[in-house]
Coordinates of C-alpha atoms and ligand atoms in Angstrom, one line a residue:
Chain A
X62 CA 35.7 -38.0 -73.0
X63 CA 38.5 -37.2 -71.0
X64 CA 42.1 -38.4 -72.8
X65 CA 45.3 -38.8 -70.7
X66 CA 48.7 -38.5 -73.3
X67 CA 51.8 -39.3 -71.3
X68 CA 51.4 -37.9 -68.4
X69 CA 54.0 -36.8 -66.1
X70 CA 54.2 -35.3 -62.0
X71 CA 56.8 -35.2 -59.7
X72 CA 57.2 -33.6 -56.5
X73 CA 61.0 -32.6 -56.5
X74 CA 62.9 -35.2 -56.9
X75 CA 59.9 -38.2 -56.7
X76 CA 58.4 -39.4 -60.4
X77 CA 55.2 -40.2 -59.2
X78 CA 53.6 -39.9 -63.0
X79 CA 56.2 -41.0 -65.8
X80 CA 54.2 -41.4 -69.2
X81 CA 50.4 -42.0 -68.1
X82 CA 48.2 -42.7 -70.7
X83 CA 44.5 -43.5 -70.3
X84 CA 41.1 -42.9 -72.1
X85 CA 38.1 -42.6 -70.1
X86 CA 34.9 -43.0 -72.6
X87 CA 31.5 -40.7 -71.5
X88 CA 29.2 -42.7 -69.5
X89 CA 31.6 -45.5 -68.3
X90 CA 32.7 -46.4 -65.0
X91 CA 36.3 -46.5 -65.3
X92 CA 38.5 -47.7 -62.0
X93 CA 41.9 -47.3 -61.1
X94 CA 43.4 -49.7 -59.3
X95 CA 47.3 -49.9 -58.0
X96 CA 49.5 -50.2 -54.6
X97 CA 49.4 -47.3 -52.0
X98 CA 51.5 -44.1 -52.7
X99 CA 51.7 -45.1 -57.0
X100 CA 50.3 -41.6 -57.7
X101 CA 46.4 -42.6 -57.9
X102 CA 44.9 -39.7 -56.2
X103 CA 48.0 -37.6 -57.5
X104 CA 46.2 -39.0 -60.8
X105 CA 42.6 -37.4 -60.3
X106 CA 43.5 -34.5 -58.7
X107 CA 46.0 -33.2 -62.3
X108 CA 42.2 -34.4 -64.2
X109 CA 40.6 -31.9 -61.9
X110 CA 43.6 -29.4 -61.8
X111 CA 44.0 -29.7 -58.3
X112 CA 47.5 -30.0 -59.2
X113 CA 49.5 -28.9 -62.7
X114 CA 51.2 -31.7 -64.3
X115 CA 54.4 -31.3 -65.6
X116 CA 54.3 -33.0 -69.1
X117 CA 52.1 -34.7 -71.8
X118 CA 48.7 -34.1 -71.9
X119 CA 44.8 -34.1 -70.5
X120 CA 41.8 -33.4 -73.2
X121 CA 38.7 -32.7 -71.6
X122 CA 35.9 -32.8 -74.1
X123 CA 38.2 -32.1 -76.7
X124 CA 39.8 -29.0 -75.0
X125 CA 43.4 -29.4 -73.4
X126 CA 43.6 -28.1 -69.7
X127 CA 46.8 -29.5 -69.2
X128 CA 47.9 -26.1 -68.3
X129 CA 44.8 -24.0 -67.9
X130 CA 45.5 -21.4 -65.5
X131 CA 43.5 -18.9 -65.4
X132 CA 41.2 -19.5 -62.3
X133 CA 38.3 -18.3 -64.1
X134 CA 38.6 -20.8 -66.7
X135 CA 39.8 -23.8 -63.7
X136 CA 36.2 -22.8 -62.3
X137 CA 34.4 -23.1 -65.3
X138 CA 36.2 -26.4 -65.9
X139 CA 35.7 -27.8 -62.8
X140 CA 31.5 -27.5 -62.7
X141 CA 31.5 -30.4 -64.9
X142 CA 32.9 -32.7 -62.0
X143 CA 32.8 -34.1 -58.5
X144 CA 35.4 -34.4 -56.5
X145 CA 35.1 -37.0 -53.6
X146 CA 38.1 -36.4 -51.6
X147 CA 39.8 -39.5 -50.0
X148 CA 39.2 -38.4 -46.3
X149 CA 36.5 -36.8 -46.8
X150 CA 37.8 -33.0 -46.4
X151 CA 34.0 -31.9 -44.7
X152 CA 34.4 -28.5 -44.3
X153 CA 34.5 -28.9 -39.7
X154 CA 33.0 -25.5 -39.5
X155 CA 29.8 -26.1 -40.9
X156 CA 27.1 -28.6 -40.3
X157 CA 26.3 -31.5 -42.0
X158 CA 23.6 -30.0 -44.0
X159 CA 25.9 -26.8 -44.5
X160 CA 28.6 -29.3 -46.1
X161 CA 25.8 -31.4 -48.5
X162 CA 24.7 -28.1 -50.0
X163 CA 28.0 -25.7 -49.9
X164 CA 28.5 -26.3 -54.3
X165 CA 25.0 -25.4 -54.8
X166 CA 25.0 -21.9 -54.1
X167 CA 28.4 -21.5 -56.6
X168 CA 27.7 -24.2 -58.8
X169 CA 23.9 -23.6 -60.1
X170 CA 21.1 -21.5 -59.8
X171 CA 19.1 -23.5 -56.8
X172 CA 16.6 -21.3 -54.8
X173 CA 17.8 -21.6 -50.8
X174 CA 14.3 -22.7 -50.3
X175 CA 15.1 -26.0 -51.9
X176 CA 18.6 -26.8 -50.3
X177 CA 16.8 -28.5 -47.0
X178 CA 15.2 -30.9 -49.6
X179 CA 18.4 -31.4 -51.3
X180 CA 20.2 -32.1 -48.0
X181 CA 17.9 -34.8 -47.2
X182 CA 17.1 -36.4 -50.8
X183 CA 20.9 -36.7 -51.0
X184 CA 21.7 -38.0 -47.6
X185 CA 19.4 -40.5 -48.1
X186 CA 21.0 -42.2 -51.0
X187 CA 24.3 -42.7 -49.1
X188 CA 22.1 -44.2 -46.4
X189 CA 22.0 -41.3 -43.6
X190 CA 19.0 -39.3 -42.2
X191 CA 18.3 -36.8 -39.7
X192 CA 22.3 -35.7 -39.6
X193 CA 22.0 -32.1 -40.9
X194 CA 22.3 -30.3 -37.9
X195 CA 25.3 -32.0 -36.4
X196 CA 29.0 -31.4 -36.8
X197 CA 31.7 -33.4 -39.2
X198 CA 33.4 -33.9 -35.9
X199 CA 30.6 -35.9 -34.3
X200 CA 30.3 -38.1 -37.1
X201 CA 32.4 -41.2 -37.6
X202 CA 34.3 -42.6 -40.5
X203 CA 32.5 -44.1 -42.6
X204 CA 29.4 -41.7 -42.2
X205 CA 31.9 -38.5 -43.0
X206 CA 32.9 -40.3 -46.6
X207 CA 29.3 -40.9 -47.1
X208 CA 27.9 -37.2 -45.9
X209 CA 31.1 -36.1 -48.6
X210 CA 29.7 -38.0 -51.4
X211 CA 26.3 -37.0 -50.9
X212 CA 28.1 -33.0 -50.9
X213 CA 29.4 -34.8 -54.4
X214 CA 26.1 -35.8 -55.6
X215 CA 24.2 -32.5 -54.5
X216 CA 25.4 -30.4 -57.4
X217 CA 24.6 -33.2 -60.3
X218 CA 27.7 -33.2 -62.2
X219 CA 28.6 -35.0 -65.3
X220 CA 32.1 -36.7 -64.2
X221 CA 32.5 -38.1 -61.0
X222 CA 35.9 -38.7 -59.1
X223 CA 35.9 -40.7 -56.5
X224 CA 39.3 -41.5 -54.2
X225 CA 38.3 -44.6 -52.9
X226 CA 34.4 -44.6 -52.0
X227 CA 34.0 -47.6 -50.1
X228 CA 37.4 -47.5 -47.8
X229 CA 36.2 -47.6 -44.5
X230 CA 32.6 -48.7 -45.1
X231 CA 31.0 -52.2 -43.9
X232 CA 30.4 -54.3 -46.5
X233 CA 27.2 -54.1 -46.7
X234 CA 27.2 -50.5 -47.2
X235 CA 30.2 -51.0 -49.8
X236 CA 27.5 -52.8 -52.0
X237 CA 25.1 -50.0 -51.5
X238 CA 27.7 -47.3 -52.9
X239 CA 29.1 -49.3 -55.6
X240 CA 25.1 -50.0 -56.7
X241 CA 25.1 -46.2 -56.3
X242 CA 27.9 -45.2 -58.6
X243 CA 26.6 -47.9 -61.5
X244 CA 22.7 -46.1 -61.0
X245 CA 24.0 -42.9 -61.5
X246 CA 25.5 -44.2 -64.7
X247 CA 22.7 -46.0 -66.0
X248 CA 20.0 -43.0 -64.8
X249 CA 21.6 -39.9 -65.6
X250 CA 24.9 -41.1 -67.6
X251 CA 27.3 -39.8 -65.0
X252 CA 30.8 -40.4 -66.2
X253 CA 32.7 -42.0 -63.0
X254 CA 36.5 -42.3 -62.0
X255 CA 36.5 -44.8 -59.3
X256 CA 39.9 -45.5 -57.3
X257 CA 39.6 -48.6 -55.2
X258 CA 41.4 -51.8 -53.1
X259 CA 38.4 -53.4 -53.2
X260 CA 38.6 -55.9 -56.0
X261 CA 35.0 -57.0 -55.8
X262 CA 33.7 -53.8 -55.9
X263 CA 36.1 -52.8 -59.3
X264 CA 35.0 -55.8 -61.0
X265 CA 31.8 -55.2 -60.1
X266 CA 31.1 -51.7 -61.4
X267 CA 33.7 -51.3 -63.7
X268 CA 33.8 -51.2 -67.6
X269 CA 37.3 -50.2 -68.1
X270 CA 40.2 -51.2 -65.1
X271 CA 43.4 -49.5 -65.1
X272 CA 46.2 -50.5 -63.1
X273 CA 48.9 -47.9 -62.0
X274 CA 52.4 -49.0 -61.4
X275 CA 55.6 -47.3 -61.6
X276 CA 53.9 -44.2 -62.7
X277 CA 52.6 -46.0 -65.6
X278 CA 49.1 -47.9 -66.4
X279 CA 50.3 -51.6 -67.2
X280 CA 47.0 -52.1 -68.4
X281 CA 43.5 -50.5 -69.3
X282 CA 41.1 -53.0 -70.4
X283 CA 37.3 -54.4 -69.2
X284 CA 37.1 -56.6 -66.3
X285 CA 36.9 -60.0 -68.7
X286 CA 40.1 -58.7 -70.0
X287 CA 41.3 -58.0 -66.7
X288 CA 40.8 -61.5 -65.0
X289 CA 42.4 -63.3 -68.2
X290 CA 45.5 -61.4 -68.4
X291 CA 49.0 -62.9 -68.1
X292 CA 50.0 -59.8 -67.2
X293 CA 52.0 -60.3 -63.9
X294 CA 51.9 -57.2 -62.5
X295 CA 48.1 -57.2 -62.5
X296 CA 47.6 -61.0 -62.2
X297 CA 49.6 -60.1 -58.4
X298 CA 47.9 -57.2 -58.0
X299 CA 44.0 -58.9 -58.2
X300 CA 45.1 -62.2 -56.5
X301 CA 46.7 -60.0 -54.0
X302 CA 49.7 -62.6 -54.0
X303 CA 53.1 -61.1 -52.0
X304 CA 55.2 -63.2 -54.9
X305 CA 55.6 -61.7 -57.8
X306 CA 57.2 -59.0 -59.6
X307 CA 56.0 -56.3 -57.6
X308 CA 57.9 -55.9 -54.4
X309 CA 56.7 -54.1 -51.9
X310 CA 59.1 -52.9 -49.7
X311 CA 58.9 -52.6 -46.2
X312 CA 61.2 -50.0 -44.2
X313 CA 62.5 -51.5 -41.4
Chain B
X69 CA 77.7 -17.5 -43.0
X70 CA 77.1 -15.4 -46.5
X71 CA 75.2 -18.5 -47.6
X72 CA 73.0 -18.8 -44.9
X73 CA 72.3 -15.1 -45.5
X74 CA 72.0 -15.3 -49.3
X75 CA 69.7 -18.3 -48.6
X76 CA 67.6 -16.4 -45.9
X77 CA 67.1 -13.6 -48.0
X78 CA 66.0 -15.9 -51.1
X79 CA 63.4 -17.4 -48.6
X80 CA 62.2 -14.2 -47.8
X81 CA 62.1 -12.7 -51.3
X82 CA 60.3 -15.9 -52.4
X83 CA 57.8 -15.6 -49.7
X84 CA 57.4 -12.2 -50.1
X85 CA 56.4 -12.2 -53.7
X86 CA 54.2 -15.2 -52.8
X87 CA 52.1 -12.9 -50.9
X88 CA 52.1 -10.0 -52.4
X89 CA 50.7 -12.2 -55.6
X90 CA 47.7 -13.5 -52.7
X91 CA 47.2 -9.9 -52.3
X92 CA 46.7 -9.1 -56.0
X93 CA 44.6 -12.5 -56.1
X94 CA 42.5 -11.3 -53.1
X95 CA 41.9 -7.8 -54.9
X96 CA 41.2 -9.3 -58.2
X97 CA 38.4 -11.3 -56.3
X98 CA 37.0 -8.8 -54.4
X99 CA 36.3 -7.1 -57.3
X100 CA 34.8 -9.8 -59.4
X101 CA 32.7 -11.6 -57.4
X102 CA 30.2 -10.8 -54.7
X103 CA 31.3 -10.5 -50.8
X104 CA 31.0 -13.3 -48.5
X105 CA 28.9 -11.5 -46.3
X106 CA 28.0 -14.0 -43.8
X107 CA 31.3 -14.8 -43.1
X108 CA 32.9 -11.3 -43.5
X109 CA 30.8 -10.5 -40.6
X110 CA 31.3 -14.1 -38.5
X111 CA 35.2 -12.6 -38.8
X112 CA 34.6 -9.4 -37.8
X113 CA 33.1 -10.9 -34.4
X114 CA 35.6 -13.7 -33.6
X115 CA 38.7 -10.8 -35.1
X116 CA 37.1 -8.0 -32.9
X117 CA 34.3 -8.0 -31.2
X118 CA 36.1 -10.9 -29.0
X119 CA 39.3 -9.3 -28.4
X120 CA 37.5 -6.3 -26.7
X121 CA 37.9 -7.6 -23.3
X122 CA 41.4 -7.9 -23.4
X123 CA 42.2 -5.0 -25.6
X124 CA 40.0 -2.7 -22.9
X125 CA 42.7 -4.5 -20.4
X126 CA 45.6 -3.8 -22.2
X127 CA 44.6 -0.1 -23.0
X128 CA 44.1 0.0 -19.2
X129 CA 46.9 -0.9 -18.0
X130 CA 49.3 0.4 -20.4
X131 CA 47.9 4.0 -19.9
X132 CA 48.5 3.2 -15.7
X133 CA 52.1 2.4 -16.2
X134 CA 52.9 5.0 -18.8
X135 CA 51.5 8.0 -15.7
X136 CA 53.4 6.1 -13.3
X137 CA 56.5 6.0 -15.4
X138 CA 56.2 9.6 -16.1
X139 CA 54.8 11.1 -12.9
X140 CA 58.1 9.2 -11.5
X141 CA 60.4 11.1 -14.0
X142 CA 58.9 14.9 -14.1
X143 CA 58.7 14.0 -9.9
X144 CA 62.7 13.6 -10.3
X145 CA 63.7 15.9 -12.9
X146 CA 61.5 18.9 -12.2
X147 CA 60.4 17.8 -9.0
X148 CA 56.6 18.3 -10.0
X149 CA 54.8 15.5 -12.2
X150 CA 53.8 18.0 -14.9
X151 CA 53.1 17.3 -18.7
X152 CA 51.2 13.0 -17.5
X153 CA 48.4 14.3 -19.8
X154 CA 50.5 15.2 -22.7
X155 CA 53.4 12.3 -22.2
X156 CA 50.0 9.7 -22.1
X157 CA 48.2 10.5 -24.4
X158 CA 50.7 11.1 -27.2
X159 CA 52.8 7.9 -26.6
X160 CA 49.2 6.2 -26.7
X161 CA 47.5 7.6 -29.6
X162 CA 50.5 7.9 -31.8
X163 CA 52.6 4.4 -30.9
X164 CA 51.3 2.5 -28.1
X165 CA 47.9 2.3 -28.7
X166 CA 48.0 0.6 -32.6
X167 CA 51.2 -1.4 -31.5
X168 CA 50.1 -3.4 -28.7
X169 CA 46.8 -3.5 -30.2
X170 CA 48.3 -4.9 -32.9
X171 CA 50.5 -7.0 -31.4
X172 CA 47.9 -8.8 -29.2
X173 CA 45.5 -9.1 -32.0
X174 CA 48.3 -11.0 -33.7
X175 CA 48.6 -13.7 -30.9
X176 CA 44.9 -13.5 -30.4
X177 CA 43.2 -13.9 -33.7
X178 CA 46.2 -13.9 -36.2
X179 CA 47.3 -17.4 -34.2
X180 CA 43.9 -18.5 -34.7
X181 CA 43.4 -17.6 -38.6
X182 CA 46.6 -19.9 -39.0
X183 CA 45.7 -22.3 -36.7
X184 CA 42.7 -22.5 -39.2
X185 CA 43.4 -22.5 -42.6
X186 CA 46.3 -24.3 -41.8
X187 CA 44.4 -27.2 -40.8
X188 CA 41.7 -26.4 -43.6
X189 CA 45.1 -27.0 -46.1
X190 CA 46.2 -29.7 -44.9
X191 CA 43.2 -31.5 -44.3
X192 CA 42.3 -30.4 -48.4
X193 CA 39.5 -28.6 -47.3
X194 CA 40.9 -25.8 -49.2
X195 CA 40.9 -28.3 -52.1
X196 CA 37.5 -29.2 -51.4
X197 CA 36.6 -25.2 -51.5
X198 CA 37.9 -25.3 -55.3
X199 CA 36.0 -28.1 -56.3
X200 CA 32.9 -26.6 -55.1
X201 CA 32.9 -23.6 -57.0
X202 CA 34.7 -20.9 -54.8
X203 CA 38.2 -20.8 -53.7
X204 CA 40.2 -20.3 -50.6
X205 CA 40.5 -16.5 -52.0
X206 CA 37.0 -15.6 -52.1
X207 CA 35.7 -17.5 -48.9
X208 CA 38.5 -17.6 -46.5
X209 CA 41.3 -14.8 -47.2
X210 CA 38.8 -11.6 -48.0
X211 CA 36.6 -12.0 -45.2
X212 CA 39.0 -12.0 -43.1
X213 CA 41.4 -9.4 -44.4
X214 CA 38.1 -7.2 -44.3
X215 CA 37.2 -8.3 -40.7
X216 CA 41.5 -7.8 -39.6
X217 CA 41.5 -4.0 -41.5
X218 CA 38.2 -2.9 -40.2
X219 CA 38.7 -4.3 -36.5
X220 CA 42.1 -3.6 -35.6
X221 CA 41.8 0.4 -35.9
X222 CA 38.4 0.5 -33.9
X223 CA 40.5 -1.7 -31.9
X224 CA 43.3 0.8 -31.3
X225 CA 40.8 3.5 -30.3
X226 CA 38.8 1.7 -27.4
X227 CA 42.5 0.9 -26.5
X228 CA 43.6 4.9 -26.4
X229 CA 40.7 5.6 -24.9
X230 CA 41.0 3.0 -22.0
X231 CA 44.2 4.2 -21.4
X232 CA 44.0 7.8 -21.3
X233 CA 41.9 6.7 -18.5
X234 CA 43.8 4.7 -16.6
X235 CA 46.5 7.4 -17.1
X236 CA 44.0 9.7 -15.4
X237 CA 43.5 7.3 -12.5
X238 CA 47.1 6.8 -11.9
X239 CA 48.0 10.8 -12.3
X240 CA 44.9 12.3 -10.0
X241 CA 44.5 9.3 -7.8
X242 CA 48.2 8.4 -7.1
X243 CA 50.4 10.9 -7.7
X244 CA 47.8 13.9 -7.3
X245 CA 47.6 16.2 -10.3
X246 CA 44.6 18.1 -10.6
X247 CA 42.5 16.5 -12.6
X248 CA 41.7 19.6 -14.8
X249 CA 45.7 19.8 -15.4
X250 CA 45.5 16.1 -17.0
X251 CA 42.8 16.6 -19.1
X252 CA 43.8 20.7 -20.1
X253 CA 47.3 18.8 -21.3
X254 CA 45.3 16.2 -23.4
X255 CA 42.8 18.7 -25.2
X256 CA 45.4 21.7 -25.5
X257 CA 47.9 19.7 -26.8
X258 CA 46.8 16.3 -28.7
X259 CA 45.2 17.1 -32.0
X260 CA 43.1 15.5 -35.0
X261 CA 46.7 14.8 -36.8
X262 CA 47.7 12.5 -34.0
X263 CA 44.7 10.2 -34.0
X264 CA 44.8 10.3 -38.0
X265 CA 48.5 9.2 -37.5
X266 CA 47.8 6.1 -35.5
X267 CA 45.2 4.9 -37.0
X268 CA 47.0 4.9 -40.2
X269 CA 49.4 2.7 -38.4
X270 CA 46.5 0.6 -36.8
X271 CA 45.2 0.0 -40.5
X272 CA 49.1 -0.4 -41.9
X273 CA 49.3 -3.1 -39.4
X274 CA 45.6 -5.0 -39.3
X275 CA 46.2 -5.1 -43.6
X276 CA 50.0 -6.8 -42.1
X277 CA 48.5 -8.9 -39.8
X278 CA 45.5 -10.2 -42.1
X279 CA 47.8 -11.0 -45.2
X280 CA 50.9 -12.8 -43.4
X281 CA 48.2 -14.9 -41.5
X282 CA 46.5 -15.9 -44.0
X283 CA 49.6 -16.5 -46.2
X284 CA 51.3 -18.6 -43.6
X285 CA 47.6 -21.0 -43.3
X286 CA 47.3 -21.0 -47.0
X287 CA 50.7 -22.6 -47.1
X288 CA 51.0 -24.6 -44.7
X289 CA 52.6 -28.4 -45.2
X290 CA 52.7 -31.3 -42.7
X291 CA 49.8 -32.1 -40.8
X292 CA 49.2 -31.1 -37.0
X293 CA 53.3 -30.1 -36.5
X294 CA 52.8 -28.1 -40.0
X295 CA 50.0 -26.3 -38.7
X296 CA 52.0 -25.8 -35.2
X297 CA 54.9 -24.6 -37.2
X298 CA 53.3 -22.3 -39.4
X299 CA 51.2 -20.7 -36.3
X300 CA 54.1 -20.1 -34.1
X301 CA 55.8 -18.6 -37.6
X302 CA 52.9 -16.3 -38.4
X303 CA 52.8 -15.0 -34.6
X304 CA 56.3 -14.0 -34.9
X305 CA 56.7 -12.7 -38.7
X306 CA 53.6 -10.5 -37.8
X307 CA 55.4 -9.2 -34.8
X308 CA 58.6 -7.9 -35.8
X309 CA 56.7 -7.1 -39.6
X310 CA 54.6 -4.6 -37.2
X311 CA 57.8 -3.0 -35.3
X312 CA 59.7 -2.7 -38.6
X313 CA 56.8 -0.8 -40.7
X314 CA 56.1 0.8 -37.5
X315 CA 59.4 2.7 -37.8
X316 CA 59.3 3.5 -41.8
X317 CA 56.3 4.7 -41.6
X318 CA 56.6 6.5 -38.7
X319 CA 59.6 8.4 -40.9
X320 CA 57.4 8.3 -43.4
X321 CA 54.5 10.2 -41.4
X322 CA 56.2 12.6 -40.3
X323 CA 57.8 13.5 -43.6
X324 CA 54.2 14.5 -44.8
X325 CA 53.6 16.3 -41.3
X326 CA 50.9 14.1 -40.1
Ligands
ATP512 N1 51.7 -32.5 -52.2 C1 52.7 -33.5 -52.2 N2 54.0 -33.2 -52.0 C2 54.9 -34.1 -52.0 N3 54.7 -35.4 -52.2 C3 53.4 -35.8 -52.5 C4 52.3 -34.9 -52.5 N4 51.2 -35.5 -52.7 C5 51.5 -36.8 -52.9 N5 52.9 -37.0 -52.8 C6 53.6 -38.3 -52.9 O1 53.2 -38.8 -54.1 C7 53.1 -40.2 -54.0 C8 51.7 -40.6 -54.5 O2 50.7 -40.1 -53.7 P1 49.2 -40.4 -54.0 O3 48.4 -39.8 -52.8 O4 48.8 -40.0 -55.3 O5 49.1 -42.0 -53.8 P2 47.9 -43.0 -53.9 O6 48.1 -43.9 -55.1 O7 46.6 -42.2 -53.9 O8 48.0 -43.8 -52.6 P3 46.9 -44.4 -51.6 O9 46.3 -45.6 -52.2 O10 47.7 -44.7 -50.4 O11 45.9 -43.3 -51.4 C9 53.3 -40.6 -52.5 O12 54.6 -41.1 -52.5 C10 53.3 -39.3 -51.8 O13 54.2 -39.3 -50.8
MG513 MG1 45.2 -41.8 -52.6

């Protein structure tokens, strides 16, 4: 279980994170949902300690790594997750198949002889074959998040992040991810950290939705809880409705 | 004008102790965990192997102009061009040759090692490297501090070498010493302490080069003009970081007779 006690990041003078809190329970498929530039992948990456927070708190399995620093320990912590980065960040000097099996080499014990096997058995399940040879930058979009996740999957680990899967994707291969993320749940109890602005995709897949705004969740609760609320801020946000309290606002 | 100073010298203090806490970080690393090998040694081709053409060109030439210069002024001052051998060589082996090996390496590879992880950073590649189970320590910064240190003074010696013979061209072809008087200068006179004392340069500067490259990539901000800025930066810290430890420890070389 991974618990989230007031959570706060800024970078100088910006409060992205002012007072998060947020329980994600093993097994689940939690999603965060909220307007662009409210702190969600800022979010994931303090969970991760791609970035230090600076206050309140983040238990992982019990243990606080709110300010774990010793990168020994930060490596040990991170082999328990997955990391899909928002664009993708394929490593452009490698190939395809080079990027799929980079974690397994530092992340477990695989023989070499197996990572070909690997490459393809995970490519597959994001829908792409016969790729391995060629380079991130011959790729497009879609197929680079998709070649990332599969890097994600590769190394099996217990929590998955993902910073918006399906962005990008058709929507047909939208429904093939999300039914990716709930089989990994109900297969191999993969805990999963979904951001998304696809409504239909949250609802579908999640059992827990929290909405960021104003560096705060306004509100963690299943998806029959979500679509009942009278909460305003989330009843604009999932109706995707410009009225309301949140205001957008548009330079210029 | 004091607080533009103070505020300079903060920055450079800052950035300074930055680094030298990468270095630590890159020995603590090295240490610990296996080498990189593979990429150690892709390094060590696009760092040196590549830059041979052009460092056997600048060797060349510098050792052509450096006769011609001094064949000109023995010619007028003692009206014979005596000691080209000895005036080559020793400006080669003990300042020219690591400097402008250095230097060129710098805008060669250095430029490119920013250019790199500088995109790698911004692009979170680098984050990507931590998630994976290594870090930008251990798979970008050691190979290539390895591939700068081991390169650069290999480097300076094709480079010395290259121009002691274009010196010889110049002094026997153009201006027509003896070619026995060229080369009597060079073995009478240059000894084991010179080469020693530019190759500790050469490896002063290549350890430079690798760490202020690298630090300038690891940091950079800002997308594509980030990864412009911090190149262009990078190219011109490593420059006048090699002329000003070129001085000190020329002092300092010469203090323990070397
Ligand atoms: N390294 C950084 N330095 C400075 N500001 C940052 C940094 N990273 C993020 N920010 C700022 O923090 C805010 C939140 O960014 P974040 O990427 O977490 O948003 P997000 O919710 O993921 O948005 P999106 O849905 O568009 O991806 C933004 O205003 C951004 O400008
Ligand atoms: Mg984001």
């Amino acid at each position: 279980m991974i618990k989230i006690e007031n959570l706060q990041k800024h970078f100088g003078p910006k409060h992205i994170l002012n007072g998060v809190n947020l329980e994600i329970k093993d097994g689940e498929v939690t999603t965060i949902i909220g307007g662009s530039g409210t702190g969600k992948s800022t979010l994931i990456k303090c969970i991760i300690r791609l970035l230090e927070p600076d206050g309140g708190k983040i238990l992982f399995e019990g243990k606080d790594i709110t300010h774990l620093n010793n990168e020994f320990e930060l490596a040990k912590l991170r082999k328990n997750f997955g990391y899909l980065f928002q664009e993708g960040a394929l490593f452009d000097s490698l190939t395809v198949g080079e990027n799929v099996t980079f974690g397994l080499k530092y992340l477990t014990d695989t023989p070499k002889s197996e990572y070909a096997k690997i490459a393809k058995e995970k490519l597959a399940l994001v829908g792409l074959k016969d790729i391995e040879n060629l380079r991130p930058s011959e790729l497009s979009g879609g197929m680079k998040k998709r070649v990332s996740l599969a890097r994600v999957l590769a190394t099996n680990p217990k929590v998955i992040l993902y910073d918006e899967p399906t962005s990008g994707l058709d929507p047909i291969m939208s429904e093939i991810i999300s039914q990716l993320i709930l089989d990994l749940k109900k297969k191999l109890g993969v805990t999963s950290i979904v951001i998304t602005h696809d409504m239909k995709s949250a609802f579908e897949i999640s059992d827990t939705l929290a909405m960021l705004y104003e560096g705060k969740v306004q509100l963690a609760a299943s998806k029959e809880e979500f679509k009942r609320t009278q909460n305003p801020y989330v009843k604009q946000f999932i109706e995707g409705s410009a009225n309301g309290p949140i205001q957008m606002k548009i330079s210029n | 004008m004091f607080k533009k100073t103070g505020k300079f010298l903060i920055f450079f203090f800052t950035q300074f102790g930055q680094a030298t806490e990468m270095i630590k970080e890159a020995f603590f690393w090295f240490i610990k965990t296996p080498l990189e090998v593979n990429q150690t040694l892709q390094q060590i081709v696009k760092i040196g192997v590549e830059s041979v053409p052009v460092i056997l060109m600048t060797g060349l030439f510098v050792g052509m102009v450096l006769a011609l210069q001094a064949g000109n002024t023995m010619q007028n001052i003692l009206s014979e061009p005596l000691y080209i051998g000895l005036l080559v060589s020793f400006s080669l082996v003990r300042e020219l040759g690591p400097v402008l090996t250095a230097f060129v390496i710098s805008g060669r590879a250095g430029a490119a090692v920013t250019a790199e992880i500088g995109t790698m950073k911004v692009t979170e590649q680098i984050d990507a490297l931590s998630t994976l189970g290594t870090n930008a320590i251990r798979y970008l910064v050691i190979p290539r501090l390895i591939a700068f240190t081991i390169s650069i003074p290999i480097l300076t010696i094709f480079a010395d070498i290259m121009g002691i013979f274009g010196g010889f061209i110049v002094s026997v072809e153009g201006l027509g010493v003896p070619s026995s008087t060229y080369t009597n200068d060079i073995t009478t006179y240059l000894g084991v302490d010179d080469l020693i004392h530019g190759l500790i340069k050469a490896t002063v500067f290549a350890f430079t080069i690798g760490v202020i490259c690298c630090y300038k990539g690891l940091n950079t901000r800002g997308g594509a003009e980030g990864v412009g800025k911090a190149t262009t930066g990078a190219v011109v810290v490593s420059m006048v970081m090699i002329l000003v430890i070129d001085y000190f420890l020329t002092a300092i070389l010469h203090a323990f007779g070397v």
